């Protein structure tokens, strides 16, 4: 039997297990998936937890529920990938051999990498919302907070879902307004970027939304340290911002196993060809999702499009044909803007988000680079689609490659 080994059973690993079990004959290919955690977290739902809109129970399900029949699953920490010998060592000492390896170990926040961030005030007045623990701690804090300076700070890029900090800001504006205390909360967005977003047209739309909601923006701020006593964040140039509540999006790294195994860049993201999704170091290693060093967004929609390309390329590899799948960096992100509205952006490596309609030209029903109620419902329904369609590797009526149909270029 030949062996396909999948590391990580989050969004990408689970999709690939489902897709590849359908593609590969059971009598020829053994498929094994490994993860350290038995619980699958619907991470986009973390956004809603601090505001009491979702609870933990709304974003978790057992990982096992999403594995197809006919694969082996192992719940254990991965300790080392020995790519020269085609084997993976687990923390319990067990060794797994492979013919093909898929790495889908994602990314993790590293608050410990910034001096003072994980200090005395951690989970007292300093929070993250990128983990279930952080999102729940912030929900508890907001229940009794009487207001003050609220800072949302991105330490540095890359981060998961680059629009999530903006969604948090928009939601916070609506949340405190609805509670009748918006005048007591000064909301500030402190970012290392030069504007609200990386791409010019969306930066303009999102920047003017921030302004209209009375959210101040501080740009080019690269977080150097946090002073817990004075409740100040300081950048590397000595600029300071005072907070009463700091919502931090800390530095992100790949899982430590990537660097330990000699497969990563300086942030521990796997060095990967951004089009073929093959490791640049080993031909039988493939990567998808947040674990890779592709210059695309680290987002679930990206993982979905990559899973289509990777399935195609794995078949090419097995049949010893040149790769036919080419990932174009396609990302498709709903952005909650508060008060039951949302915006949507669709872009790739070469084309910035443009206005128009999605997925059907002229019809939509979703509008691009524009607020609408339907876009908000699109975001809410995404959770159902995630659990019932995406994770199970089923087809979606959305093009894998970004298309210009429905987009306005003038
Ligand atoms: C707050 C927030 C909001 C978001 N909003 C959106 C959104 O609106 N739209 C969107 O498209 N995306 C969104 N995302 C991003 C999306 O959730 C991720 O991009 C996606 O889940 C990445 O999938 P992945 O398979 O690469 O990694 P993950 O799903 O994180 O899976 C990685 C898996 O690897 C396992 N693992 C790692 N290292 C080891 C090890 N050493 N041993 C064993 N197991 C290991 C982990 O336990 C985990 O299960 C959001 C993320 C956050 C945090």
GROMACS .gro file of C-alpha atoms and ligand atoms in nm:
model
  463
    1UNK     CA    1   0.000   0.000   0.000
    2UNK     CA    2   0.114   0.354  -0.077
    3UNK     CA    3   0.075   0.611   0.198
    4UNK     CA    4  -0.068   0.963   0.192
    5UNK     CA    5  -0.007   1.138   0.522
    6UNK     CA    6  -0.188   1.462   0.613
    7UNK     CA    7  -0.051   1.677   0.896
    8UNK     CA    8  -0.320   1.893   1.059
    9UNK     CA    9  -0.695   1.825   1.061
   10UNK     CA   10  -0.816   2.184   1.054
   11UNK     CA   11  -0.985   2.346   0.754
   12UNK     CA   12  -0.733   2.239   0.489
   13UNK     CA   13  -0.634   1.894   0.619
   14UNK     CA   14  -0.998   1.787   0.659
   15UNK     CA   15  -1.095   1.908   0.310
   16UNK     CA   16  -0.799   1.720   0.158
   17UNK     CA   17  -0.878   1.397   0.347
   18UNK     CA   18  -1.231   1.406   0.203
   19UNK     CA   19  -1.125   1.496  -0.150
   20UNK     CA   20  -0.837   1.249  -0.173
   21UNK     CA   21  -1.035   0.956  -0.027
   22UNK     CA   22  -1.276   1.000  -0.320
   23UNK     CA   23  -0.987   1.018  -0.570
   24UNK     CA   24  -0.754   0.740  -0.454
   25UNK     CA   25  -0.848   0.368  -0.471
   26UNK     CA   26  -0.872   0.220  -0.122
   27UNK     CA   27  -0.691  -0.098  -0.222
   28UNK     CA   28  -0.385   0.107  -0.333
   29UNK     CA   29  -0.370   0.409  -0.104
   30UNK     CA   30  -0.373   0.432   0.271
   31UNK     CA   31  -0.466   0.780   0.402
   32UNK     CA   32  -0.378   0.897   0.755
   33UNK     CA   33  -0.454   1.234   0.915
   34UNK     CA   34  -0.287   1.360   1.235
   35UNK     CA   35  -0.389   1.639   1.472
   36UNK     CA   36  -0.313   1.724   1.835
   37UNK     CA   37  -0.667   1.844   1.907
   38UNK     CA   38  -0.996   1.648   1.887
   39UNK     CA   39  -1.208   1.967   1.857
   40UNK     CA   40  -1.261   2.152   1.529
   41UNK     CA   41  -1.301   2.528   1.575
   42UNK     CA   42  -1.494   2.738   1.324
   43UNK     CA   43  -1.248   3.028   1.356
   44UNK     CA   44  -1.447   3.297   1.167
   45UNK     CA   45  -1.704   3.261   1.448
   46UNK     CA   46  -1.446   3.385   1.707
   47UNK     CA   47  -1.527   3.739   1.586
   48UNK     CA   48  -1.879   3.723   1.728
   49UNK     CA   49  -1.794   3.576   2.072
   50UNK     CA   50  -1.666   3.897   2.245
   51UNK     CA   51  -1.997   4.066   2.159
   52UNK     CA   52  -2.209   3.779   2.293
   53UNK     CA   53  -2.354   3.703   1.948
   54UNK     CA   54  -2.198   3.351   1.944
   55UNK     CA   55  -2.094   3.126   2.230
   56UNK     CA   56  -1.825   2.857   2.231
   57UNK     CA   57  -2.086   2.589   2.155
   58UNK     CA   58  -2.166   2.770   1.827
   59UNK     CA   59  -1.814   2.729   1.689
   60UNK     CA   60  -1.705   2.379   1.790
   61UNK     CA   61  -1.766   2.026   1.666
   62UNK     CA   62  -1.567   1.700   1.701
   63UNK     CA   63  -1.304   1.670   1.424
   64UNK     CA   64  -1.392   1.304   1.384
   65UNK     CA   65  -1.740   1.400   1.250
   66UNK     CA   66  -1.581   1.537   0.933
   67UNK     CA   67  -1.341   1.256   0.843
   68UNK     CA   68  -1.454   1.028   0.558
   69UNK     CA   69  -1.492   0.653   0.603
   70UNK     CA   70  -1.173   0.469   0.509
   71UNK     CA   71  -0.901   0.692   0.654
   72UNK     CA   72  -0.693   0.652   0.970
   73UNK     CA   73  -0.698   0.935   1.223
   74UNK     CA   74  -0.441   0.987   1.497
   75UNK     CA   75  -0.475   1.247   1.773
   76UNK     CA   76  -0.121   1.328   1.880
   77UNK     CA   77   0.131   1.613   1.854
   78UNK     CA   78   0.362   1.603   1.552
   79UNK     CA   79   0.719   1.638   1.672
   80UNK     CA   80   0.941   1.620   1.362
   81UNK     CA   81   0.918   1.580   0.984
   82UNK     CA   82   1.222   1.390   0.856
   83UNK     CA   83   1.177   1.477   0.489
   84UNK     CA   84   1.500   1.305   0.379
   85UNK     CA   85   1.368   0.974   0.513
   86UNK     CA   86   0.998   1.030   0.426
   87UNK     CA   87   0.888   0.988   0.785
   88UNK     CA   88   0.715   1.183   1.061
   89UNK     CA   89   0.784   1.143   1.430
   90UNK     CA   90   0.499   1.194   1.679
   91UNK     CA   91   0.540   1.315   2.039
   92UNK     CA   92   0.450   0.967   2.172
   93UNK     CA   93   0.748   0.824   1.981
   94UNK     CA   94   0.542   0.665   1.702
   95UNK     CA   95   0.687   0.699   1.351
   96UNK     CA   96   0.469   0.735   1.039
   97UNK     CA   97   0.605   0.670   0.689
   98UNK     CA   98   0.472   0.838   0.376
   99UNK     CA   99   0.496   0.845  -0.002
  100UNK     CA  100   0.322   1.182  -0.019
  101UNK     CA  101   0.295   1.434   0.263
  102UNK     CA  102   0.042   1.719   0.287
  103UNK     CA  103   0.126   1.987   0.544
  104UNK     CA  104  -0.179   2.176   0.676
  105UNK     CA  105  -0.061   2.271   1.025
  106UNK     CA  106  -0.189   2.631   1.001
  107UNK     CA  107  -0.053   2.928   1.193
  108UNK     CA  108  -0.068   3.027   1.560
  109UNK     CA  109  -0.052   3.357   1.743
  110UNK     CA  110   0.265   3.433   1.939
  111UNK     CA  111   0.188   3.700   2.201
  112UNK     CA  112   0.499   3.582   2.388
  113UNK     CA  113   0.718   3.720   2.103
  114UNK     CA  114   0.639   4.085   2.191
  115UNK     CA  115   0.784   4.212   2.521
  116UNK     CA  116   0.507   4.281   2.774
  117UNK     CA  117   0.216   4.168   2.558
  118UNK     CA  118   0.158   3.852   2.758
  119UNK     CA  119   0.237   4.027   3.088
  120UNK     CA  120   0.039   4.114   3.405
  121UNK     CA  121  -0.256   4.257   3.211
  122UNK     CA  122  -0.303   3.958   2.976
  123UNK     CA  123  -0.671   3.864   2.989
  124UNK     CA  124  -0.731   4.147   3.241
  125UNK     CA  125  -0.722   4.449   3.008
  126UNK     CA  126  -0.526   4.297   2.716
  127UNK     CA  127  -0.696   4.035   2.500
  128UNK     CA  128  -0.682   3.853   2.170
  129UNK     CA  129  -0.985   3.723   1.986
  130UNK     CA  130  -0.793   3.482   1.759
  131UNK     CA  131  -0.821   3.197   2.014
  132UNK     CA  132  -1.130   3.061   2.185
  133UNK     CA  133  -0.977   3.145   2.526
  134UNK     CA  134  -0.909   3.507   2.423
  135UNK     CA  135  -1.251   3.558   2.265
  136UNK     CA  136  -1.427   3.422   2.576
  137UNK     CA  137  -1.213   3.629   2.817
  138UNK     CA  138  -1.296   3.944   2.617
  139UNK     CA  139  -1.668   3.859   2.622
  140UNK     CA  140  -1.652   3.841   3.003
  141UNK     CA  141  -1.462   4.175   3.017
  142UNK     CA  142  -1.706   4.360   2.789
  143UNK     CA  143  -2.003   4.255   3.009
  144UNK     CA  144  -1.900   4.496   3.285
  145UNK     CA  145  -1.663   4.742   3.110
  146UNK     CA  146  -1.766   5.100   3.165
  147UNK     CA  147  -1.567   5.245   2.875
  148UNK     CA  148  -1.239   5.423   2.802
  149UNK     CA  149  -0.974   5.394   2.530
  150UNK     CA  150  -1.024   5.080   2.320
  151UNK     CA  151  -0.729   5.002   2.093
  152UNK     CA  152  -0.732   4.731   1.829
  153UNK     CA  153  -0.372   4.668   1.729
  154UNK     CA  154  -0.215   4.443   1.466
  155UNK     CA  155   0.143   4.375   1.583
  156UNK     CA  156   0.270   4.298   1.231
  157UNK     CA  157   0.171   4.103   0.920
  158UNK     CA  158   0.108   3.835   0.803
  159UNK     CA  159  -0.201   3.755   1.011
  160UNK     CA  160  -0.497   3.523   0.960
  161UNK     CA  161  -0.796   3.684   0.792
  162UNK     CA  162  -0.653   4.038   0.746
  163UNK     CA  163  -1.004   4.188   0.746
  164UNK     CA  164  -1.099   4.041   1.089
  165UNK     CA  165  -0.948   4.335   1.289
  166UNK     CA  166  -1.158   4.577   1.081
  167UNK     CA  167  -1.470   4.367   1.132
  168UNK     CA  168  -1.400   4.374   1.505
  169UNK     CA  169  -1.381   4.756   1.497
  170UNK     CA  170  -1.708   4.793   1.304
  171UNK     CA  171  -1.881   4.546   1.535
  172UNK     CA  172  -1.745   4.725   1.845
  173UNK     CA  173  -1.888   5.056   1.719
  174UNK     CA  174  -2.234   4.898   1.675
  175UNK     CA  175  -2.211   4.701   2.003
  176UNK     CA  176  -2.128   5.003   2.221
  177UNK     CA  177  -2.384   5.219   2.037
  178UNK     CA  178  -2.657   4.961   2.100
  179UNK     CA  179  -2.558   4.952   2.469
  180UNK     CA  180  -2.594   5.330   2.487
  181UNK     CA  181  -2.228   5.390   2.580
  182UNK     CA  182  -2.057   5.471   2.248
  183UNK     CA  183  -1.974   5.822   2.378
  184UNK     CA  184  -1.779   5.659   2.662
  185UNK     CA  185  -1.561   5.445   2.432
  186UNK     CA  186  -1.289   5.598   2.215
  187UNK     CA  187  -1.207   5.343   1.945
  188UNK     CA  188  -0.870   5.346   1.771
  189UNK     CA  189  -0.718   5.121   1.505
  190UNK     CA  190  -0.339   5.102   1.535
  191UNK     CA  191  -0.190   4.922   1.235
  192UNK     CA  192   0.149   4.860   1.073
  193UNK     CA  193  -0.010   4.928   0.732
  194UNK     CA  194  -0.017   5.270   0.564
  195UNK     CA  195  -0.399   5.258   0.545
  196UNK     CA  196  -0.698   5.046   0.646
  197UNK     CA  197  -0.602   4.762   0.408
  198UNK     CA  198  -0.320   4.656   0.176
  199UNK     CA  199  -0.499   4.714  -0.158
  200UNK     CA  200  -0.578   5.077  -0.261
  201UNK     CA  201  -0.950   5.054  -0.355
  202UNK     CA  202  -1.050   4.849  -0.050
  203UNK     CA  203  -0.826   5.064   0.173
  204UNK     CA  204  -1.029   5.365   0.054
  205UNK     CA  205  -1.370   5.205   0.121
  206UNK     CA  206  -1.269   5.059   0.456
  207UNK     CA  207  -1.088   5.379   0.560
  208UNK     CA  208  -1.395   5.591   0.493
  209UNK     CA  209  -1.614   5.342   0.683
  210UNK     CA  210  -1.381   5.376   0.984
  211UNK     CA  211  -1.403   5.754   0.959
  212UNK     CA  212  -1.784   5.753   0.931
  213UNK     CA  213  -1.803   5.544   1.249
  214UNK     CA  214  -1.571   5.781   1.435
  215UNK     CA  215  -1.289   5.527   1.460
  216UNK     CA  216  -0.945   5.688   1.459
  217UNK     CA  217  -0.663   5.524   1.263
  218UNK     CA  218  -0.291   5.527   1.352
  219UNK     CA  219  -0.079   5.388   1.068
  220UNK     CA  220   0.282   5.264   1.017
  221UNK     CA  221   0.289   5.146   1.379
  222UNK     CA  222   0.503   4.834   1.428
  223UNK     CA  223   0.446   4.709   1.783
  224UNK     CA  224   0.772   4.696   1.982
  225UNK     CA  225   0.651   4.653   2.341
  226UNK     CA  226   0.361   4.681   2.584
  227UNK     CA  227   0.396   4.866   2.914
  228UNK     CA  228   0.150   4.689   3.145
  229UNK     CA  229   0.189   4.937   3.432
  230UNK     CA  230   0.123   5.253   3.228
  231UNK     CA  231  -0.111   5.070   2.984
  232UNK     CA  232   0.076   5.192   2.680
  233UNK     CA  233   0.176   5.027   2.353
  234UNK     CA  234   0.502   5.152   2.203
  235UNK     CA  235   0.632   5.105   1.848
  236UNK     CA  236   0.997   5.049   1.754
  237UNK     CA  237   1.041   5.422   1.690
  238UNK     CA  238   0.915   5.515   2.041
  239UNK     CA  239   0.563   5.633   1.942
  240UNK     CA  240   0.312   5.560   2.219
  241UNK     CA  241  -0.063   5.493   2.238
  242UNK     CA  242  -0.253   5.469   2.567
  243UNK     CA  243  -0.525   5.208   2.623
  244UNK     CA  244  -0.779   5.100   2.882
  245UNK     CA  245  -0.860   4.791   2.678
  246UNK     CA  246  -0.616   4.652   2.423
  247UNK     CA  247  -0.743   4.402   2.166
  248UNK     CA  248  -0.427   4.262   2.014
  249UNK     CA  249  -0.371   4.065   1.698
  250UNK     CA  250  -0.028   3.932   1.796
  251UNK     CA  251   0.254   3.812   1.567
  252UNK     CA  252   0.174   3.493   1.377
  253UNK     CA  253   0.414   3.202   1.317
  254UNK     CA  254   0.393   2.859   1.161
  255UNK     CA  255   0.383   2.562   1.398
  256UNK     CA  256   0.727   2.506   1.564
  257UNK     CA  257   0.754   2.164   1.396
  258UNK     CA  258   0.806   2.337   1.058
  259UNK     CA  259   1.122   2.526   1.161
  260UNK     CA  260   1.247   2.234   1.369
  261UNK     CA  261   1.223   2.016   1.055
  262UNK     CA  262   1.413   2.269   0.839
  263UNK     CA  263   1.117   2.334   0.607
  264UNK     CA  264   1.028   2.691   0.697
  265UNK     CA  265   1.110   3.056   0.629
  266UNK     CA  266   1.202   3.298   0.909
  267UNK     CA  267   0.842   3.293   1.040
  268UNK     CA  268   0.814   2.913   1.032
  269UNK     CA  269   0.590   2.908   0.723
  270UNK     CA  270   0.664   2.623   0.481
  271UNK     CA  271   0.860   2.734   0.175
  272UNK     CA  272   0.617   2.651  -0.105
  273UNK     CA  273   0.566   2.724  -0.475
  274UNK     CA  274   0.279   2.977  -0.472
  275UNK     CA  275   0.119   2.834  -0.788
  276UNK     CA  276   0.169   2.455  -0.770
  277UNK     CA  277   0.151   2.426  -0.386
  278UNK     CA  278   0.451   2.190  -0.390
  279UNK     CA  279   0.727   2.235  -0.132
  280UNK     CA  280   1.028   2.405  -0.294
  281UNK     CA  281   1.258   2.167  -0.103
  282UNK     CA  282   1.096   1.822  -0.140
  283UNK     CA  283   0.894   1.705  -0.441
  284UNK     CA  284   0.666   1.468  -0.244
  285UNK     CA  285   0.564   1.737   0.008
  286UNK     CA  286   0.263   1.963  -0.064
  287UNK     CA  287   0.120   2.248   0.141
  288UNK     CA  288  -0.211   2.428   0.175
  289UNK     CA  289  -0.362   2.689   0.401
  290UNK     CA  290  -0.209   2.912   0.665
  291UNK     CA  291   0.100   2.690   0.699
  292UNK     CA  292   0.241   2.794   0.359
  293UNK     CA  293   0.449   3.103   0.281
  294UNK     CA  294   0.234   3.196  -0.022
  295UNK     CA  295   0.169   3.571  -0.052
  296UNK     CA  296  -0.210   3.512  -0.054
  297UNK     CA  297  -0.440   3.596   0.241
  298UNK     CA  298  -0.445   3.345   0.524
  299UNK     CA  299  -0.817   3.271   0.497
  300UNK     CA  300  -1.057   2.978   0.481
  301UNK     CA  301  -1.176   3.079   0.134
  302UNK     CA  302  -0.816   3.061   0.012
  303UNK     CA  303  -0.779   2.714   0.166
  304UNK     CA  304  -1.095   2.606  -0.019
  305UNK     CA  305  -0.965   2.725  -0.360
  306UNK     CA  306  -0.623   2.573  -0.288
  307UNK     CA  307  -0.783   2.236  -0.203
  308UNK     CA  308  -0.923   2.218  -0.558
  309UNK     CA  309  -0.584   2.297  -0.712
  310UNK     CA  310  -0.396   2.065  -0.480
  311UNK     CA  311  -0.628   1.771  -0.553
  312UNK     CA  312  -0.564   1.821  -0.925
  313UNK     CA  313  -0.187   1.848  -0.879
  314UNK     CA  314  -0.163   1.545  -0.650
  315UNK     CA  315  -0.326   1.334  -0.921
  316UNK     CA  316  -0.076   1.479  -1.174
  317UNK     CA  317   0.210   1.392  -0.939
  318UNK     CA  318   0.085   1.036  -0.883
  319UNK     CA  319   0.035   0.982  -1.259
  320UNK     CA  320   0.377   1.140  -1.328
  321UNK     CA  321   0.230   1.417  -1.547
  322UNK     CA  322   0.326   1.787  -1.538
  323UNK     CA  323   0.112   1.990  -1.295
  324UNK     CA  324  -0.204   2.133  -1.451
  325UNK     CA  325  -0.335   2.316  -1.141
  326UNK     CA  326  -0.208   2.672  -1.094
  327UNK     CA  327  -0.323   2.863  -0.785
  328UNK     CA  328  -0.379   3.232  -0.863
  329UNK     CA  329  -0.404   3.358  -0.503
  330UNK     CA  330  -0.785   3.379  -0.518
  331UNK     CA  331  -0.942   3.509  -0.194
  332UNK     CA  332  -1.306   3.591  -0.124
  333UNK     CA  333  -1.385   3.761   0.207
  334UNK     CA  334  -1.708   3.881   0.365
  335UNK     CA  335  -1.650   4.183   0.588
  336UNK     CA  336  -1.901   4.252   0.867
  337UNK     CA  337  -1.953   4.627   0.890
  338UNK     CA  338  -2.206   4.633   1.177
  339UNK     CA  339  -2.579   4.713   1.204
  340UNK     CA  340  -2.673   4.404   0.999
  341UNK     CA  341  -2.462   4.500   0.698
  342UNK     CA  342  -2.150   4.366   0.532
  343UNK     CA  343  -1.916   4.413   0.237
  344UNK     CA  344  -1.748   4.155   0.014
  345UNK     CA  345  -1.409   4.153  -0.158
  346UNK     CA  346  -1.282   3.914  -0.427
  347UNK     CA  347  -0.920   3.932  -0.544
  348UNK     CA  348  -0.606   3.736  -0.631
  349UNK     CA  349  -0.226   3.773  -0.652
  350UNK     CA  350  -0.251   4.019  -0.944
  351UNK     CA  351  -0.594   4.187  -0.922
  352UNK     CA  352  -0.700   4.407  -0.630
  353UNK     CA  353  -1.061   4.396  -0.499
  354UNK     CA  354  -1.287   4.574  -0.750
  355UNK     CA  355  -1.650   4.691  -0.732
  356UNK     CA  356  -1.927   4.490  -0.903
  357UNK     CA  357  -2.141   4.184  -0.835
  358UNK     CA  358  -2.063   3.829  -0.719
  359UNK     CA  359  -2.091   3.548  -0.819
  360UNK     CA  360  -2.323   3.632  -1.113
  361UNK     CA  361  -2.250   3.944  -1.328
  362UNK     CA  362  -2.521   4.211  -1.291
  363UNK     CA  363  -2.731   3.988  -1.062
  364UNK     CA  364  -2.507   3.918  -0.766
  365UNK     CA  365  -2.678   3.861  -0.529
  366UNK     CA  366  -2.370   3.985  -0.342
  367UNK     CA  367  -2.224   4.328  -0.414
  368UNK     CA  368  -1.849   4.382  -0.422
  369UNK     CA  369  -1.672   4.662  -0.236
  370UNK     CA  370  -2.007   4.795  -0.114
  371UNK     CA  371  -2.211   4.755   0.205
  372UNK     CA  372  -2.535   4.556   0.183
  373UNK     CA  373  -2.764   4.346   0.403
  374UNK     CA  374  -2.723   4.044   0.175
  375UNK     CA  375  -2.346   4.047   0.228
  376UNK     CA  376  -2.412   4.024   0.603
  377UNK     CA  377  -2.638   3.722   0.547
  378UNK     CA  378  -2.366   3.575   0.323
  379UNK     CA  379  -2.128   3.589   0.620
  380UNK     CA  380  -2.380   3.430   0.856
  381UNK     CA  381  -2.473   3.149   0.619
  382UNK     CA  382  -2.104   3.076   0.563
  383UNK     CA  383  -2.093   2.882   0.892
  384UNK     CA  384  -2.352   2.633   0.764
  385UNK     CA  385  -2.167   2.606   0.432
  386UNK     CA  386  -1.839   2.548   0.619
  387UNK     CA  387  -1.967   2.259   0.829
  388UNK     CA  388  -2.187   2.094   0.565
  389UNK     CA  389  -2.015   2.155   0.232
  390UNK     CA  390  -1.661   2.290   0.254
  391UNK     CA  391  -1.512   2.063   0.521
  392UNK     CA  392  -1.667   1.758   0.356
  393UNK     CA  393  -1.486   1.846   0.033
  394UNK     CA  394  -1.810   1.891  -0.166
  395UNK     CA  395  -1.835   2.110  -0.476
  396UNK     CA  396  -1.936   2.478  -0.446
  397UNK     CA  397  -2.079   2.686  -0.735
  398UNK     CA  398  -1.787   2.930  -0.715
  399UNK     CA  399  -1.495   2.947  -0.959
  400UNK     CA  400  -1.163   2.827  -0.817
  401UNK     CA  401  -0.978   3.095  -1.013
  402UNK     CA  402  -1.079   3.457  -0.973
  403UNK     CA  403  -1.288   3.575  -1.267
  404UNK     CA  404  -1.333   3.929  -1.399
  405UNK     CA  405  -1.701   3.859  -1.480
  406UNK     CA  406  -1.919   4.105  -1.288
  407UNK     CA  407  -1.628   4.330  -1.192
  408UNK     CA  408  -1.607   4.697  -1.289
  409UNK     CA  409  -1.260   4.811  -1.387
  410UNK     CA  410  -1.317   5.181  -1.457
  411LIG     C1  411  -1.084   3.552   1.428
  411LIG     C2  412  -1.072   3.487   1.295
  411LIG     C3  413  -1.164   3.520   1.195
  411LIG     C4  414  -1.153   3.461   1.070
  411LIG     N1  415  -1.246   3.493   0.974
  411LIG     C5  416  -1.239   3.435   0.852
  411LIG     C6  417  -1.338   3.465   0.753
  411LIG     O1  418  -1.431   3.540   0.777
  411LIG     N2  419  -1.326   3.406   0.631
  411LIG     C7  420  -1.223   3.319   0.603
  411LIG     O2  421  -1.218   3.270   0.490
  411LIG     N3  422  -1.128   3.289   0.694
  411LIG     C8  423  -1.135   3.342   0.819
  411LIG     N4  424  -1.041   3.310   0.915
  411LIG     C9  425  -0.923   3.230   0.878
  411LIG    C10  426  -0.949   3.079   0.867
  411LIG     O3  427  -1.013   3.032   0.983
  411LIG    C11  428  -0.813   3.009   0.850
  411LIG     O4  429  -0.743   3.070   0.744
  411LIG    C12  430  -0.828   2.861   0.816
  411LIG     O5  431  -0.899   2.796   0.919
  411LIG    C13  432  -0.690   2.798   0.798
  411LIG     O6  433  -0.700   2.661   0.778
  411LIG     P1  434  -0.571   2.568   0.793
  411LIG     O7  435  -0.614   2.430   0.761
  411LIG     O8  436  -0.457   2.625   0.721
  411LIG     O9  437  -0.532   2.579   0.949
  411LIG     P2  438  -0.620   2.537   1.074
  411LIG    O10  439  -0.763   2.523   1.039
  411LIG    O11  440  -0.585   2.635   1.181
  411LIG    O12  441  -0.568   2.392   1.112
  411LIG    C14  442  -0.438   2.362   1.154
  411LIG    C15  443  -0.445   2.233   1.234
  411LIG    O13  444  -0.314   2.180   1.253
  411LIG    C16  445  -0.304   2.129   1.384
  411LIG     N5  446  -0.162   2.130   1.422
  411LIG    C17  447  -0.075   2.232   1.408
  411LIG     N6  448   0.046   2.195   1.453
  411LIG    C18  449   0.036   2.067   1.498
  411LIG    C19  450   0.127   1.975   1.557
  411LIG     N7  451   0.255   2.004   1.580
  411LIG     N8  452   0.081   1.852   1.589
  411LIG    C20  453  -0.049   1.816   1.567
  411LIG     N9  454  -0.140   1.900   1.510
  411LIG    C21  455  -0.097   2.024   1.477
  411LIG    C22  456  -0.389   2.223   1.468
  411LIG    O14  457  -0.432   2.162   1.588
  411LIG    C23  458  -0.505   2.255   1.373
  411LIG    O15  459  -0.615   2.167   1.392
  411LIG    C24  460  -1.050   3.365   1.043
  411LIG    C25  461  -0.960   3.330   1.144
  411LIG    C26  462  -0.972   3.389   1.269
  411LIG    C27  463  -0.874   3.349   1.377
   0.00000   0.00000   0.00000
